[in-house]
Amino acid sequence: WLTIHAKEMQPGSYVAGIDLLPLVGRERRNVRLTIQVLPLDMPKDGPPYVGNWAYLDRATQRGWAEKASADQEAHYINLHMLRHSHIPWPIVDKQGNRTEPLDFTKMDQRIALLPTNATYQLNLAMHWFENLRTELKPWTPEHKNALRQWALSIRDHLREKGIGYDRWVWYPKDEPSTD
C-alpha cells in the first residue's frame, strides 16, 4: 500500500520513481509512477465517507492504538467502527428492564482515540438478542422493551458527548445470511 499525499501539489500530471531494494540479492528495481493530482480535497469529516474494518484490538494490545488511529486519519478514514466489544450490553430482568447501568468505559476510550469530528458505525456484527444477558425470548414485548431501553441509552450517551444523530449509524448485523 502506497499513499502519496498531494495536499501541497498543484493539480496536474506528475512522474515519479520508487527504488525497490531486495532483502536478499543485489538486483535493484525502479518502478516508474505517473500520478494524476485532481483539483479536490479529501474532507476530514462528512461525505464522502471512507471506512474500513479496523478492529485495532491487536494494535491496542501492543500499545499502538494511538499510532493506528493516526494512521487511519492519515489515510482519510472518517467513518470509524465501534465494535460490539466496545458497546455496552444491558443486563435486564424478566420484563426487559435494565437492572444495572451501562458501562460506557470501553466505548468512550475508543472514541477518545478518534478524530473529534469522526462519524461512528456501531458495529454489532450479530443478532442483538445474543448479547442481552437474559433469558428473554427474542422479539417478545419484554425483549423489545430491553432493546428500546438499550438503544435509547446509547443514543443519550452519545448526545451527552456532543455526538449528534448525523455522526453515528447502527450496523446491526454483519453479512446477514440467515432468516
mmCIF file of C-alpha atoms in Angstrom:
data_model
loop_
_atom_site.group_PDB
_atom_site.id
_atom_site.type_symbol
_atom_site.label_atom_id
_atom_site.label_comp_id
_atom_site.label_asym_id
_atom_site.label_seq_id
_atom_site.Cartn_x
_atom_site.Cartn_y
_atom_site.Cartn_z
ATOM 1 C CA TRP A 1 0.000 0.000 0.000
ATOM 2 C CA LEU A 2 1.437 3.320 -1.002
ATOM 3 C CA THR A 3 -0.198 6.603 -0.086
ATOM 4 C CA ILE A 4 1.017 9.757 -1.770
ATOM 5 C CA HIS A 5 -0.139 12.896 -0.028
ATOM 6 C CA ALA A 6 -0.617 15.571 -2.644
ATOM 7 C CA LYS A 7 -2.020 18.369 -0.492
ATOM 8 C CA GLU A 8 0.764 20.801 -1.391
ATOM 9 C CA MET A 9 0.791 19.872 -5.085
ATOM 10 C CA GLN A 10 -0.964 21.729 -7.866
ATOM 11 C CA PRO A 11 -3.440 19.710 -9.969
ATOM 12 C CA GLY A 12 -1.763 18.036 -12.910
ATOM 13 C CA SER A 13 0.222 15.016 -14.025
ATOM 14 C CA TYR A 14 3.498 14.065 -12.331
ATOM 15 C CA VAL A 15 6.103 11.375 -12.919
ATOM 16 C CA ALA A 16 7.979 9.799 -10.031
ATOM 17 C CA GLY A 17 10.061 6.724 -9.375
ATOM 18 C CA ILE A 18 10.468 4.318 -6.497
ATOM 19 C CA ASP A 19 13.622 2.286 -5.979
ATOM 20 C CA LEU A 20 12.991 -1.243 -4.743
ATOM 21 C CA LEU A 21 15.906 -2.809 -2.912
ATOM 22 C CA PRO A 22 15.596 -6.566 -2.269
ATOM 23 C CA LEU A 23 16.255 -8.029 1.154
ATOM 24 C CA VAL A 24 18.435 -10.678 -0.478
ATOM 25 C CA GLY A 25 20.433 -10.444 -3.665
ATOM 26 C CA ARG A 26 21.615 -7.341 -5.421
ATOM 27 C CA GLU A 27 19.083 -6.735 -8.143
ATOM 28 C CA ARG A 28 17.685 -3.266 -7.729
ATOM 29 C CA ARG A 29 14.453 -2.265 -9.468
ATOM 30 C CA ASN A 30 12.891 1.057 -10.221
ATOM 31 C CA VAL A 31 9.129 1.473 -10.585
ATOM 32 C CA ARG A 32 8.012 4.453 -12.600
ATOM 33 C CA LEU A 33 4.775 6.091 -11.450
ATOM 34 C CA THR A 34 2.517 8.507 -13.241
ATOM 35 C CA ILE A 35 0.486 10.415 -10.669
ATOM 36 C CA GLN A 36 -2.590 12.422 -11.610
ATOM 37 C CA VAL A 37 -3.418 15.054 -8.955
ATOM 38 C CA LEU A 38 -7.055 16.089 -9.188
ATOM 39 C CA PRO A 39 -8.389 19.516 -8.151
ATOM 40 C CA LEU A 40 -10.141 18.341 -4.992
ATOM 41 C CA ASP A 41 -9.519 17.929 -1.288
ATOM 42 C CA MET A 42 -10.475 14.963 0.860
ATOM 43 C CA PRO A 43 -12.518 16.272 3.793
ATOM 44 C CA LYS A 44 -11.667 15.240 7.330
ATOM 45 C CA ASP A 45 -15.341 14.763 8.188
ATOM 46 C CA GLY A 46 -18.597 14.342 6.335
ATOM 47 C CA PRO A 47 -19.109 12.914 2.868
ATOM 48 C CA PRO A 48 -17.597 11.219 1.099
ATOM 49 C CA TYR A 49 -17.409 8.672 3.879
ATOM 50 C CA VAL A 50 -14.385 6.429 3.824
ATOM 51 C CA GLY A 51 -14.398 3.490 6.209
ATOM 52 C CA ASN A 52 -12.621 0.239 6.844
ATOM 53 C CA TRP A 53 -12.876 -2.693 9.211
ATOM 54 C CA ALA A 54 -10.048 -1.618 11.516
ATOM 55 C CA TYR A 55 -10.676 -3.513 14.718
ATOM 56 C CA LEU A 56 -7.476 -2.188 16.350
ATOM 57 C CA ASP A 57 -7.632 -4.894 19.034
ATOM 58 C CA ARG A 58 -4.098 -6.126 18.352
ATOM 59 C CA ALA A 59 -2.817 -2.581 17.992
ATOM 60 C CA THR A 60 -4.328 -1.772 21.397
ATOM 61 C CA GLN A 61 -2.833 -4.900 22.985
ATOM 62 C CA ARG A 62 0.606 -3.885 21.681
ATOM 63 C CA GLY A 63 0.264 -0.275 22.803
ATOM 64 C CA TRP A 64 -0.160 1.039 19.254
ATOM 65 C CA ALA A 65 -3.761 2.249 19.450
ATOM 66 C CA GLU A 66 -2.890 5.938 19.072
ATOM 67 C CA LYS A 67 -0.495 5.227 16.195
ATOM 68 C CA ALA A 68 -3.066 3.026 14.427
ATOM 69 C CA SER A 69 -5.792 5.653 14.843
ATOM 70 C CA ALA A 70 -3.475 8.350 13.478
ATOM 71 C CA ASP A 71 -2.707 6.086 10.509
ATOM 72 C CA GLN A 72 -6.419 5.806 9.768
ATOM 73 C CA GLU A 73 -6.745 9.581 9.780
ATOM 74 C CA ALA A 74 -3.686 9.904 7.506
ATOM 75 C CA HIS A 75 -5.464 7.584 5.039
ATOM 76 C CA TYR A 76 -8.637 9.710 5.071
ATOM 77 C CA ILE A 77 -10.746 7.273 7.098
ATOM 78 C CA ASN A 78 -13.641 9.318 8.511
ATOM 79 C CA LEU A 79 -16.158 6.559 9.292
ATOM 80 C CA HIS A 80 -14.825 4.675 12.308
ATOM 81 C CA MET A 81 -16.096 1.380 13.615
ATOM 82 C CA LEU A 82 -17.100 0.875 17.222
ATOM 83 C CA ARG A 83 -17.124 -2.900 17.593
ATOM 84 C CA HIS A 84 -19.594 -4.894 19.646
ATOM 85 C CA SER A 85 -16.808 -5.319 22.221
ATOM 86 C CA HIS A 86 -16.753 -1.512 22.695
ATOM 87 C CA ILE A 87 -20.531 -1.194 23.046
ATOM 88 C CA PRO A 88 -22.039 -1.831 26.494
ATOM 89 C CA TRP A 89 -24.679 -4.538 26.593
ATOM 90 C CA PRO A 90 -27.512 -4.415 29.114
ATOM 91 C CA ILE A 91 -28.368 -6.793 31.898
ATOM 92 C CA VAL A 92 -32.150 -6.938 32.164
ATOM 93 C CA ASP A 93 -34.869 -8.563 34.238
ATOM 94 C CA LYS A 94 -37.800 -10.700 33.026
ATOM 95 C CA GLN A 95 -39.735 -7.598 31.985
ATOM 96 C CA GLY A 96 -36.820 -6.328 29.882
ATOM 97 C CA ASN A 97 -35.898 -3.515 32.261
ATOM 98 C CA ARG A 98 -32.221 -2.829 32.900
ATOM 99 C CA THR A 99 -31.020 -3.964 36.287
ATOM 100 C CA GLU A 100 -27.624 -2.225 36.091
ATOM 101 C CA PRO A 101 -26.371 0.965 34.464
ATOM 102 C CA LEU A 102 -24.490 0.614 31.195
ATOM 103 C CA ASP A 103 -20.706 0.884 31.432
ATOM 104 C CA PHE A 104 -19.531 3.113 28.572
ATOM 105 C CA THR A 105 -15.831 2.980 29.560
ATOM 106 C CA LYS A 106 -14.611 0.928 26.566
ATOM 107 C CA MET A 107 -16.751 2.864 24.114
ATOM 108 C CA ASP A 108 -15.531 6.211 25.451
ATOM 109 C CA GLN A 109 -11.894 5.062 25.368
ATOM 110 C CA ARG A 110 -12.231 4.068 21.722
ATOM 111 C CA ILE A 111 -13.970 7.330 20.794
ATOM 112 C CA ALA A 112 -11.197 9.300 22.558
ATOM 113 C CA LEU A 113 -8.630 7.816 20.142
ATOM 114 C CA LEU A 114 -10.504 9.020 17.070
ATOM 115 C CA PRO A 115 -10.658 12.446 15.414
ATOM 116 C CA THR A 116 -13.010 14.918 17.095
ATOM 117 C CA ASN A 117 -15.470 15.159 14.204
ATOM 118 C CA ALA A 118 -15.481 11.472 13.289
ATOM 119 C CA THR A 119 -18.579 9.569 12.269
ATOM 120 C CA TYR A 120 -19.104 6.272 14.068
ATOM 121 C CA GLN A 121 -20.501 2.973 12.893
ATOM 122 C CA LEU A 122 -21.836 0.975 15.841
ATOM 123 C CA ASN A 123 -20.973 -2.468 14.555
ATOM 124 C CA LEU A 124 -22.980 -5.018 16.454
ATOM 125 C CA ALA A 125 -21.998 -7.760 13.985
ATOM 126 C CA MET A 126 -24.536 -10.180 15.449
ATOM 127 C CA HIS A 127 -28.162 -10.517 16.387
ATOM 128 C CA TRP A 128 -28.954 -8.006 19.097
ATOM 129 C CA PHE A 129 -30.503 -10.551 21.404
ATOM 130 C CA GLU A 130 -27.331 -12.673 21.599
ATOM 131 C CA ASN A 131 -25.626 -10.197 23.912
ATOM 132 C CA LEU A 132 -28.541 -9.334 26.124
ATOM 133 C CA ARG A 133 -27.782 -11.059 29.405
ATOM 134 C CA THR A 134 -31.232 -12.505 29.765
ATOM 135 C CA GLU A 135 -33.399 -15.498 29.079
ATOM 136 C CA LEU A 136 -35.932 -13.371 27.211
ATOM 137 C CA LYS A 137 -37.284 -14.908 24.060
ATOM 138 C CA PRO A 138 -36.273 -12.793 21.050
ATOM 139 C CA TRP A 139 -38.783 -10.237 19.777
ATOM 140 C CA THR A 140 -41.282 -10.684 22.603
ATOM 141 C CA PRO A 141 -42.663 -7.451 24.112
ATOM 142 C CA GLU A 142 -40.196 -7.839 27.004
ATOM 143 C CA HIS A 143 -37.269 -8.310 24.632
ATOM 144 C CA LYS A 144 -38.317 -5.306 22.557
ATOM 145 C CA ASN A 145 -38.542 -3.275 25.781
ATOM 146 C CA ALA A 146 -34.945 -4.236 26.614
ATOM 147 C CA LEU A 147 -33.741 -3.303 23.130
ATOM 148 C CA ARG A 148 -35.593 0.013 23.218
ATOM 149 C CA GLN A 149 -34.124 0.995 26.588
ATOM 150 C CA TRP A 150 -30.654 -0.078 25.491
ATOM 151 C CA ALA A 151 -30.771 1.818 22.158
ATOM 152 C CA LEU A 152 -32.104 4.972 23.828
ATOM 153 C CA SER A 153 -29.368 4.806 26.474
ATOM 154 C CA ILE A 154 -26.690 4.617 23.788
ATOM 155 C CA ARG A 155 -28.328 7.495 21.901
ATOM 156 C CA ASP A 156 -28.464 9.588 25.067
ATOM 157 C CA HIS A 157 -24.856 8.849 25.955
ATOM 158 C CA LEU A 158 -23.622 9.867 22.514
ATOM 159 C CA ARG A 159 -25.713 13.040 22.669
ATOM 160 C CA GLU A 160 -24.204 13.880 26.091
ATOM 161 C CA LYS A 161 -20.764 13.544 24.495
ATOM 162 C CA GLY A 162 -21.807 16.040 21.793
ATOM 163 C CA ILE A 163 -22.181 13.381 19.111
ATOM 164 C CA GLY A 164 -25.355 14.152 17.168
ATOM 165 C CA TYR A 165 -27.563 11.846 15.110
ATOM 166 C CA ASP A 166 -25.698 12.813 11.951
ATOM 167 C CA ARG A 167 -22.441 11.347 13.293
ATOM 168 C CA TRP A 168 -23.329 7.738 14.045
ATOM 169 C CA VAL A 169 -25.097 4.798 12.432
ATOM 170 C CA TRP A 170 -26.262 1.377 13.585
ATOM 171 C CA TYR A 171 -24.816 -1.632 11.780
ATOM 172 C CA PRO A 172 -26.967 -4.358 13.324
ATOM 173 C CA LYS A 173 -25.768 -7.473 11.510
ATOM 174 C CA ASP A 174 -22.604 -8.120 9.563
ATOM 175 C CA GLU A 175 -23.014 -10.223 6.440
ATOM 176 C CA PRO A 176 -26.585 -11.339 7.134
ATOM 177 C CA SER A 177 -27.206 -14.784 5.741
ATOM 178 C CA THR A 178 -29.987 -16.230 7.876
ATOM 179 C CA ASP A 179 -33.742 -15.755 8.038
#
